[in-house]
CSV table of C-alpha atoms in Angstrom, one decimal:
chain,number,residue,atom,x,y,z
Y,1,ARG,CA,62.6,70.6,95.4
Y,2,THR,CA,62.0,73.1,92.6
Y,3,ARG,CA,61.7,70.3,90.1
Y,4,TRP,CA,59.1,68.6,92.3
Y,5,LEU,CA,57.3,71.8,92.6
Y,6,VAL,CA,57.0,72.2,88.9
Y,7,LEU,CA,55.9,68.6,88.3
Y,8,LEU,CA,53.3,68.8,91.1
Y,9,PHE,CA,52.0,72.1,89.8
Y,10,LEU,CA,51.6,70.7,86.3
Y,11,ALA,CA,49.8,67.7,87.8
Y,12,ALA,CA,47.4,70.0,89.6
Y,13,CYS,CA,46.7,71.9,86.4
Y,14,VAL,CA,46.0,68.7,84.5
Y,15,GLY,CA,43.7,67.5,87.3
Y,16,LEU,CA,41.8,70.8,87.2
Y,17,ILE,CA,41.4,70.6,83.4
Y,18,ALA,CA,40.2,67.0,83.6
Y,19,ALA,CA,37.7,67.8,86.4
Y,20,THR,CA,36.4,70.9,84.6
Y,21,TYR,CA,35.9,68.9,81.4
Y,22,ALA,CA,34.1,66.2,83.2
Y,23,PHE,CA,31.9,68.8,84.9
Y,24,VAL,CA,31.0,70.5,81.7
Y,25,THR,CA,30.4,67.2,79.9
Y,26,LEU,CA,28.1,66.0,82.6
Y,27,ALA,CA,26.1,69.2,82.6
Y,28,LEU,CA,25.7,69.0,78.8
Y,29,PHE,CA,24.7,65.3,79.0
Y,30,LEU,CA,22.0,66.1,81.6
Y,31,ASN,CA,20.7,68.8,79.3
Y,32,ASP,CA,20.9,66.5,76.2
Y,33,PRO,CA,20.8,62.8,77.1
Y,34,ALA,CA,21.5,61.9,73.5
Y,35,ARG,CA,25.0,63.4,73.9
Y,36,SER,CA,27.3,60.6,75.1
Y,37,PRO,CA,29.6,61.8,77.9
Y,38,PHE,CA,32.3,59.2,76.9
Y,39,SER,CA,32.7,60.1,73.2
Y,40,PHE,CA,35.3,62.4,71.8
Y,41,SER,CA,33.7,62.7,68.4
Y,42,GLY,CA,32.7,65.9,66.7
Y,43,GLY,CA,34.0,69.1,68.4
Y,44,ARG,CA,34.9,67.5,71.7
Y,45,TRP,CA,38.6,68.0,71.2
Y,46,VAL,CA,37.9,71.7,70.6
Y,47,GLU,CA,35.9,71.9,73.8
Y,48,LEU,CA,38.8,70.3,75.7
Y,49,ALA,CA,41.3,72.7,74.1
Y,50,TRP,CA,39.1,75.7,75.2
Y,51,ILE,CA,38.8,74.4,78.7
Y,52,ALA,CA,42.5,73.7,79.0
Y,53,GLY,CA,43.3,77.1,77.7
Y,54,ILE,CA,40.9,78.9,80.1
Y,55,ILE,CA,42.0,76.9,83.1
Y,56,SER,CA,45.8,77.2,82.3
Y,57,GLY,CA,45.4,80.9,81.6
Y,58,SER,CA,43.5,81.6,84.7
Y,59,VAL,CA,45.9,79.7,87.0
Y,60,SER,CA,48.9,81.3,85.4
Y,61,LEU,CA,47.5,84.8,85.5
Y,62,VAL,CA,46.5,84.5,89.2
Y,63,ALA,CA,49.9,83.0,90.1
Y,64,LEU,CA,51.7,85.7,88.3
Y,65,VAL,CA,49.7,88.5,90.0
Y,66,ARG,CA,50.3,86.8,93.4
Y,67,TRP,CA,54.1,86.5,92.6
Y,68,VAL,CA,54.3,90.2,91.8
Y,69,GLN,CA,52.5,91.1,95.0
Y,70,MET,CA,54.8,88.9,97.2
Y,71,SER,CA,58.1,89.6,95.4
Y,72,ALA,CA,57.8,93.2,96.6
Y,73,GLY,CA,59.7,92.0,99.8
Y,74,GLY,CA,59.1,90.3,103.1
Y,75,SER,CA,57.5,93.4,104.5
Y,76,ALA,CA,54.8,93.3,101.9
Y,77,ILE,CA,53.9,89.7,102.9
Y,78,ALA,CA,54.0,90.5,106.7
Y,79,GLU,CA,51.7,93.5,106.2
Y,80,MET,CA,49.4,91.4,104.0
Y,81,MET,CA,48.9,89.2,107.0
Y,82,GLY,CA,48.3,92.1,109.4
Y,83,ALA,CA,51.7,92.0,111.1
Y,84,ARG,CA,53.1,95.0,112.9
Y,85,ARG,CA,56.7,96.2,112.6
Y,86,ILE,CA,58.8,96.6,115.7
Y,87,GLN,CA,61.0,99.6,115.9
Y,88,THR,CA,64.5,99.5,117.5
Y,89,ASN,CA,63.5,102.1,120.1
Y,90,THR,CA,60.4,100.3,121.3
Y,91,ASP,CA,59.7,100.7,125.1
Y,92,LYS,CA,57.9,97.4,125.5
Y,93,THR,CA,60.1,94.9,127.2
Y,94,ARG,CA,59.2,91.7,125.4
Y,95,LEU,CA,59.3,93.4,122.0
Y,96,ALA,CA,62.7,95.0,122.7
Y,97,GLN,CA,64.0,91.6,123.8
Y,98,TYR,CA,62.7,90.0,120.6
Y,99,HIS,CA,64.4,92.7,118.5
Y,100,ASN,CA,67.7,92.2,120.3
Y,101,VAL,CA,67.4,88.4,119.7
Y,102,VAL,CA,67.0,89.0,116.0
Y,103,GLU,CA,70.0,91.3,115.9
Y,104,GLU,CA,72.1,88.6,117.7
Y,105,ILE,CA,71.2,85.9,115.3
Y,106,ALA,CA,71.9,88.2,112.4
Y,107,LEU,CA,75.3,88.8,113.7
Y,108,ALA,CA,75.9,85.1,114.2
Y,109,ALA,CA,74.7,84.3,110.7
Y,110,ASN,CA,76.7,87.1,109.2
Y,111,MET,CA,73.8,88.7,107.4
Y,112,PRO,CA,71.8,92.0,107.5
Y,113,VAL,CA,69.3,92.4,110.2
Y,114,PRO,CA,65.9,91.6,108.7
Y,115,GLY,CA,62.7,93.5,109.4
Y,116,VAL,CA,61.2,92.5,112.8
Y,117,TYR,CA,57.5,91.9,112.9
Y,118,TYR,CA,54.9,90.2,115.1
Y,119,LEU,CA,51.2,89.1,114.7
Y,120,PRO,CA,49.1,90.8,117.4
Y,121,GLY,CA,46.2,88.9,118.8
Y,122,GLU,CA,47.4,85.5,117.6
Y,123,ARG,CA,47.5,83.2,120.6
Y,124,GLY,CA,48.9,80.2,118.6
Y,125,MET,CA,52.7,79.9,119.0
Y,126,ASN,CA,54.1,80.3,115.5
Y,127,ALA,CA,56.6,82.2,113.4
Y,128,PHE,CA,57.6,82.7,109.8
Y,129,ALA,CA,60.3,84.3,107.6
Y,130,ALA,CA,59.7,85.9,104.2
Y,131,GLY,CA,61.6,87.6,101.5
Y,132,VAL,CA,63.1,87.1,98.1
Y,133,SER,CA,66.7,87.6,99.4
Y,134,PRO,CA,68.4,88.3,102.7
Y,135,ALA,CA,68.4,92.0,101.9
Y,136,ASP,CA,64.6,92.3,101.9
Y,137,SER,CA,63.7,89.5,104.3
Y,138,ILE,CA,61.7,89.7,107.6
Y,139,VAL,CA,61.1,87.6,110.6
Y,140,CYS,CA,57.7,87.5,112.2
Y,141,VAL,CA,56.4,85.7,115.3
Y,142,THR,CA,52.9,85.5,116.9
Y,143,GLU,CA,52.0,87.2,120.1
Y,144,GLY,CA,51.3,83.9,121.7
Y,145,LEU,CA,54.9,82.8,121.0
Y,146,LEU,CA,56.3,86.0,122.5
Y,147,ASP,CA,54.1,85.6,125.6
Y,148,HIS,CA,55.0,82.0,126.4
Y,149,LEU,CA,58.7,81.4,125.5
Y,150,ASN,CA,61.7,82.5,127.5
Y,151,ARG,CA,64.6,84.2,125.9
Y,152,ASP,CA,66.6,81.1,124.9
Y,153,GLU,CA,63.6,79.4,123.4
Y,154,LEU,CA,62.7,82.6,121.5
Y,155,GLN,CA,66.3,82.7,120.2
Y,156,ALA,CA,65.9,79.1,119.0
Y,157,VAL,CA,62.8,79.9,117.0
Y,158,VAL,CA,64.3,83.0,115.5
Y,159,ALA,CA,67.4,81.0,114.5
Y,160,HIS,CA,65.1,78.4,112.8
Y,161,GLU,CA,63.6,81.2,110.7
Y,162,PHE,CA,67.1,82.5,109.8
Y,163,SER,CA,68.0,79.2,108.4
Y,164,HIS,CA,65.0,79.5,105.9
Y,165,ILE,CA,66.4,82.9,104.8
Y,166,LEU,CA,70.0,81.7,104.4
Y,167,GLN,CA,69.1,78.5,102.5
Y,168,GLY,CA,66.8,80.3,100.0
Y,169,ASP,CA,63.7,78.7,101.4
Y,170,THR,CA,61.9,82.0,101.6
Y,171,ARG,CA,62.3,82.6,97.9
Y,172,LEU,CA,60.9,79.1,97.2
Y,173,ASN,CA,58.1,79.7,99.7
Y,174,ILE,CA,57.0,82.8,97.6
Y,175,ARG,CA,57.0,80.8,94.4
Y,176,LEU,CA,55.0,78.0,96.1
Y,177,ALA,CA,52.5,80.5,97.6
Y,178,ALA,CA,52.0,82.1,94.2
Y,179,MET,CA,51.4,78.7,92.5
Y,180,ILE,CA,49.0,77.6,95.3
Y,181,LYS,CA,47.0,80.8,95.0
Y,182,GLY,CA,46.6,80.1,91.2
Y,183,ILE,CA,45.6,76.5,91.8
Y,184,THR,CA,43.0,77.3,94.6
Y,185,PHE,CA,41.6,80.4,92.8
Y,186,ILE,CA,38.7,78.6,91.2
Y,187,GLY,CA,37.6,77.2,94.5
Y,188,ASP,CA,37.9,80.7,96.1
Y,189,VAL,CA,35.6,82.1,93.3
Y,190,GLY,CA,33.1,79.3,94.0
Y,191,ARG,CA,33.0,80.1,97.7
Y,192,ILE,CA,32.5,83.8,97.0
Y,193,LEU,CA,29.6,83.0,94.6
Y,194,LEU,CA,28.1,80.6,97.2
Y,195,TYR,CA,28.2,83.4,99.8
Y,196,SER,CA,26.9,85.9,97.3
Y,197,GLY,CA,24.0,83.6,96.4
Y,198,ARG,CA,23.0,83.2,100.0
Y,199,SER,CA,23.2,87.0,100.7
Y,200,ARG,CA,21.0,88.1,97.7
Y,201,ARG,CA,17.8,88.1,99.6
Y,202,ARG,CA,16.1,90.8,97.4
Y,203,SER,CA,16.9,89.2,94.1
Y,204,LYS,CA,14.8,86.6,92.4
Y,205,SER,CA,14.8,83.1,93.7
Y,206,ASP,CA,15.9,81.6,90.4
Y,207,GLN,CA,18.8,84.0,90.2
Y,208,ARG,CA,19.9,83.0,93.7
Y,209,VAL,CA,19.7,79.3,92.9
Y,210,ALA,CA,21.7,79.8,89.7
Y,211,ILE,CA,24.4,81.7,91.4
Y,212,SER,CA,24.6,79.2,94.2
Y,213,LEU,CA,24.7,76.2,91.8
Y,214,LEU,CA,27.5,77.9,89.8
Y,215,GLY,CA,29.4,78.6,93.0
Y,216,LEU,CA,28.9,75.0,94.2
Y,217,GLY,CA,30.2,73.7,90.9
Y,218,LEU,CA,33.3,75.9,91.0
Y,219,TRP,CA,33.9,75.0,94.6
Y,220,LEU,CA,33.8,71.3,93.8
Y,221,LEU,CA,36.2,71.9,91.0
Y,222,GLY,CA,38.4,74.0,93.2
Y,223,SER,CA,38.5,71.2,95.8
Y,224,VAL,CA,40.6,69.3,93.3
Y,225,GLY,CA,43.1,72.2,93.1
Y,226,THR,CA,43.0,72.5,96.9
Y,227,PHE,CA,43.9,68.9,97.3
Y,228,PHE,CA,46.9,69.3,95.0
Y,229,ALA,CA,47.9,72.5,96.7
Y,230,ARG,CA,48.0,70.9,100.1
Y,231,LEU,CA,49.9,68.0,98.7
Y,232,ILE,CA,52.5,70.3,97.2
Y,233,GLN,CA,52.9,72.2,100.5
Y,234,SER,CA,53.4,69.0,102.4
Y,235,ALA,CA,55.8,67.5,99.8
Y,236,ILE,CA,58.0,70.6,99.7
Y,237,SER,CA,58.3,71.8,103.3
Y,238,ARG,CA,58.7,68.7,105.6
Y,239,GLN,CA,62.3,68.0,105.1
Y,240,ARG,CA,63.2,71.7,105.2
Y,241,GLU,CA,61.8,71.9,108.7
Y,242,TYR,CA,64.1,69.2,110.0
Y,243,PHE,CA,67.1,71.0,108.4
Y,244,ALA,CA,66.0,74.4,109.9
Y,245,ASP,CA,65.8,72.8,113.4
Y,246,ALA,CA,69.3,71.5,112.9
Y,247,SER,CA,70.5,74.9,111.7
Y,248,ALA,CA,69.0,76.5,114.8
Y,249,VAL,CA,71.1,74.2,117.0
Y,250,GLN,CA,74.1,75.3,115.0
Y,251,PHE,CA,73.4,79.0,115.3
Y,252,THR,CA,72.5,79.0,119.0
Y,253,ARG,CA,74.9,76.2,120.2
Y,254,ASN,CA,72.0,75.3,122.4
Y,255,GLY,CA,70.2,72.1,121.3
Y,256,ASP,CA,68.2,72.0,124.5
Y,257,ALA,CA,66.6,75.4,123.9
Y,258,VAL,CA,65.6,74.4,120.4
Y,259,ALA,CA,64.0,71.2,121.7
Y,260,ASP,CA,62.4,73.0,124.6
Y,261,ALA,CA,60.8,75.6,122.3
Y,262,ILE,CA,59.1,72.7,120.3
Y,263,LYS,CA,58.1,71.0,123.6
Y,264,VAL,CA,56.3,74.2,124.8
Y,265,VAL,CA,54.3,74.2,121.5
Y,266,ALA,CA,53.5,70.5,122.2
Y,267,GLY,CA,52.2,71.3,125.7
Y,268,TYR,CA,50.2,74.4,124.6
Y,269,LEU,CA,46.5,74.1,124.0
Y,270,PRO,CA,46.2,76.4,121.0
Y,271,SER,CA,49.4,74.7,119.7
Y,272,SER,CA,50.8,76.5,116.6
Y,273,HIS,CA,47.5,77.2,114.9
Y,274,VAL,CA,47.0,80.6,113.3
Y,275,ALA,CA,43.5,82.1,112.8
Y,276,ILE,CA,44.1,84.6,110.0
Y,277,PRO,CA,42.8,83.2,106.7
Y,278,GLN,CA,45.8,84.6,104.8
Y,279,ALA,CA,48.0,82.1,106.6
Y,280,SER,CA,46.7,79.1,104.7
Y,281,ASP,CA,48.3,79.8,101.4
Y,282,PHE,CA,51.6,80.5,103.3
Y,283,ALA,CA,51.3,77.6,105.7
Y,284,HIS,CA,54.4,75.9,104.5
Y,285,ALA,CA,56.5,78.9,105.6
Y,286,PHE,CA,55.6,78.8,109.3
Y,287,PHE,CA,57.5,77.3,112.2
Y,288,GLY,CA,54.6,75.0,113.0
Y,289,THR,CA,51.4,73.7,111.5
Y,290,VAL,CA,49.0,76.5,110.8
Y,291,LYS,CA,45.8,74.3,110.8
Y,292,PRO,CA,45.3,70.8,112.0
Y,293,HIS,CA,44.9,68.0,109.4
Y,294,PHE,CA,43.0,64.8,109.7
Y,295,TRP,CA,45.5,63.0,107.5
Y,296,ALA,CA,49.0,63.3,108.8
Y,297,TRP,CA,50.6,62.9,105.4
Y,298,MET,CA,48.8,66.1,104.2
Y,299,SER,CA,50.3,68.2,107.0
Y,300,THR,CA,52.8,70.8,106.0
Y,301,HIS,CA,55.1,70.0,108.9
Y,302,PRO,CA,56.5,66.8,110.4
Y,303,PRO,CA,55.0,65.6,113.7
Y,304,ILE,CA,56.2,67.6,116.8
Y,305,GLU,CA,57.4,64.4,118.4
Y,306,ALA,CA,59.6,63.5,115.4
Y,307,ARG,CA,61.2,67.0,115.4
Y,308,ILE,CA,62.1,66.7,119.1
Y,309,LEU,CA,63.5,63.2,118.7
Y,310,ARG,CA,65.8,64.4,115.9
Y,311,ILE,CA,67.4,66.8,118.4
Y,312,GLN,CA,67.0,64.8,121.6
Y,313,PRO,CA,66.9,61.1,120.8
Y,314,ARG,CA,66.5,60.2,124.5
Y,315,TRP,CA,63.5,62.5,125.0
Y,316,ASP,CA,61.1,61.1,127.7
Y,317,GLY,CA,58.0,62.2,125.8
Y,318,ARG,CA,57.0,64.9,128.2
Y,319,ALA,CA,55.9,68.3,126.9
Y,320,ILE,CA,56.5,71.6,128.7
Y,321,GLU,CA,53.5,73.4,130.0
Y,322,ARG,CA,53.5,77.1,130.7
Y,323,SER,CA,50.9,79.2,132.5
Y,324,MET,CA,48.6,80.4,129.7
Y,325,ILE,CA,48.1,84.1,129.2
Y,326,HIS,CA,44.5,85.1,129.5
Y,327,TYR,CA,43.2,87.1,126.6
Y,328,ALA,CA,40.3,89.6,126.8
Y,329,THR,CA,37.2,89.0,124.8
Y,330,PRO,CA,36.7,91.6,122.1
Y,331,LYS,CA,33.5,93.5,121.6
Y,332,THR,CA,31.3,91.9,118.9
Y,333,GLY,CA,30.3,93.6,115.6
Y,334,ALA,CA,32.5,94.7,112.7
Y,335,ASP,CA,32.4,98.3,113.8
Y,336,THR,CA,36.0,99.2,113.4
Y,337,PRO,CA,38.2,99.4,110.2
Y,338,ALA,CA,40.3,96.5,111.4
Y,339,LYS,CA,37.3,94.3,111.9
Y,340,ALA,CA,36.0,95.4,108.5
Y,341,ARG,CA,39.2,94.3,106.9
Y,342,ILE,CA,39.0,90.9,108.7
Y,343,ALA,CA,35.5,90.4,107.5
Y,344,ALA,CA,36.4,91.2,103.9
Y,345,ALA,CA,39.3,88.7,104.1
Y,346,ALA,CA,37.0,86.1,105.6
Y,347,ILE,CA,34.6,86.5,102.7
Y,348,LEU,CA,37.4,86.2,100.1
Y,349,ALA,CA,38.6,83.0,101.9
Y,350,GLY,CA,35.1,81.6,101.9
Y,351,ALA,CA,34.6,81.7,105.6
Y,352,ASN,CA,31.8,83.1,107.7
Y,353,PRO,CA,33.0,86.6,108.8
Y,354,ALA,CA,30.9,86.4,112.0
Y,355,GLY,CA,33.2,83.6,113.1
Y,356,PHE,CA,36.2,85.9,113.3
Y,357,PHE,CA,34.5,88.1,115.9
Y,358,SER,CA,33.7,85.5,118.5
Y,359,PRO,CA,36.1,85.4,121.0
Y,360,GLU,CA,39.3,85.7,119.1
Y,361,PRO,CA,42.4,86.5,121.2
Y,362,GLN,CA,43.1,90.1,122.1
Y,363,VAL,CA,45.9,90.8,124.5
Y,364,SER,CA,44.8,91.8,127.9
Y,365,GLU,CA,46.5,94.3,130.1
Y,366,SER,CA,48.3,91.5,131.9
Y,367,SER,CA,50.1,90.5,128.6
Y,368,SER,CA,53.8,90.7,128.8
Y,369,VAL,CA,53.9,92.1,125.2
Y,370,ASP,CA,51.9,95.1,126.2
Y,371,GLY,CA,54.0,95.6,129.3
């Protein structure tokens, strides 16, 4: 898997260099029609070398910075995503049960108890593990998963995440996330410039157009990197999910609970989707698909049906439906520090920050997590 990761990463860098060179050559040809876009005479090789150096250096630098950030431990990754740590003495029933389940699986796996986190306000049913080693690892689930799974099913999901820790998948996930950030960095800069060009109402029209065109060009180049990044994620993570499901059966000695947990996700309307923008670069580390993909072969996870059939070959095809928890609609406007941070993250991810404040899930008083 690591060899595949290196080869695909190099292929992504080559694709970015080729796309950037083609973009620059086309721009120069439009400015000077006498300049042939297909000729490598003169100083063209020097131009290609400069472009290759700039792209490779940028990708490597961003990936290195990201690696340093994420190698600080699983808790750094969890807090980067806005997760909250659950203390051992929590007085909330569901959170205490979740903490007890993590301790049980740690005992069964003969490893230290990892940090226990959850993502508040995420109605999608999902989970992930993170950390460079078992000593600094964490397990995190979404609030939607805590609300809709019973104890045995929750134990199955936690056991699935423990498999990723024990097999070294979490370390590989950090490497992969760092490389993906490096590859998609150019597209991120392009989206930021596009947003900046649209928001500069007081500046000159020519300046706005120039910034927008530059942003559009970088975004188009970044789309090449994004394509390779998603391809890398899907190539590396699919088989590991099947293995983690099998390991969850081994840990819990309860194959039905593992299959039922996946069936509940299959019968749940928000499925396993996660709204926070930071989840995209770490999508390969989650229990289920973070965002839907039009092309199945680009998905980071195997189909839900295939995962269930691996555990229960005689499955009748029926999902499990649970009564959905009703979430309160938050007040609009980024008038709190938390919303301000979400807006900033949305801008960096290239999304419209207003979309993050229209009814996203907040747990109501009837939520089991809040007692």
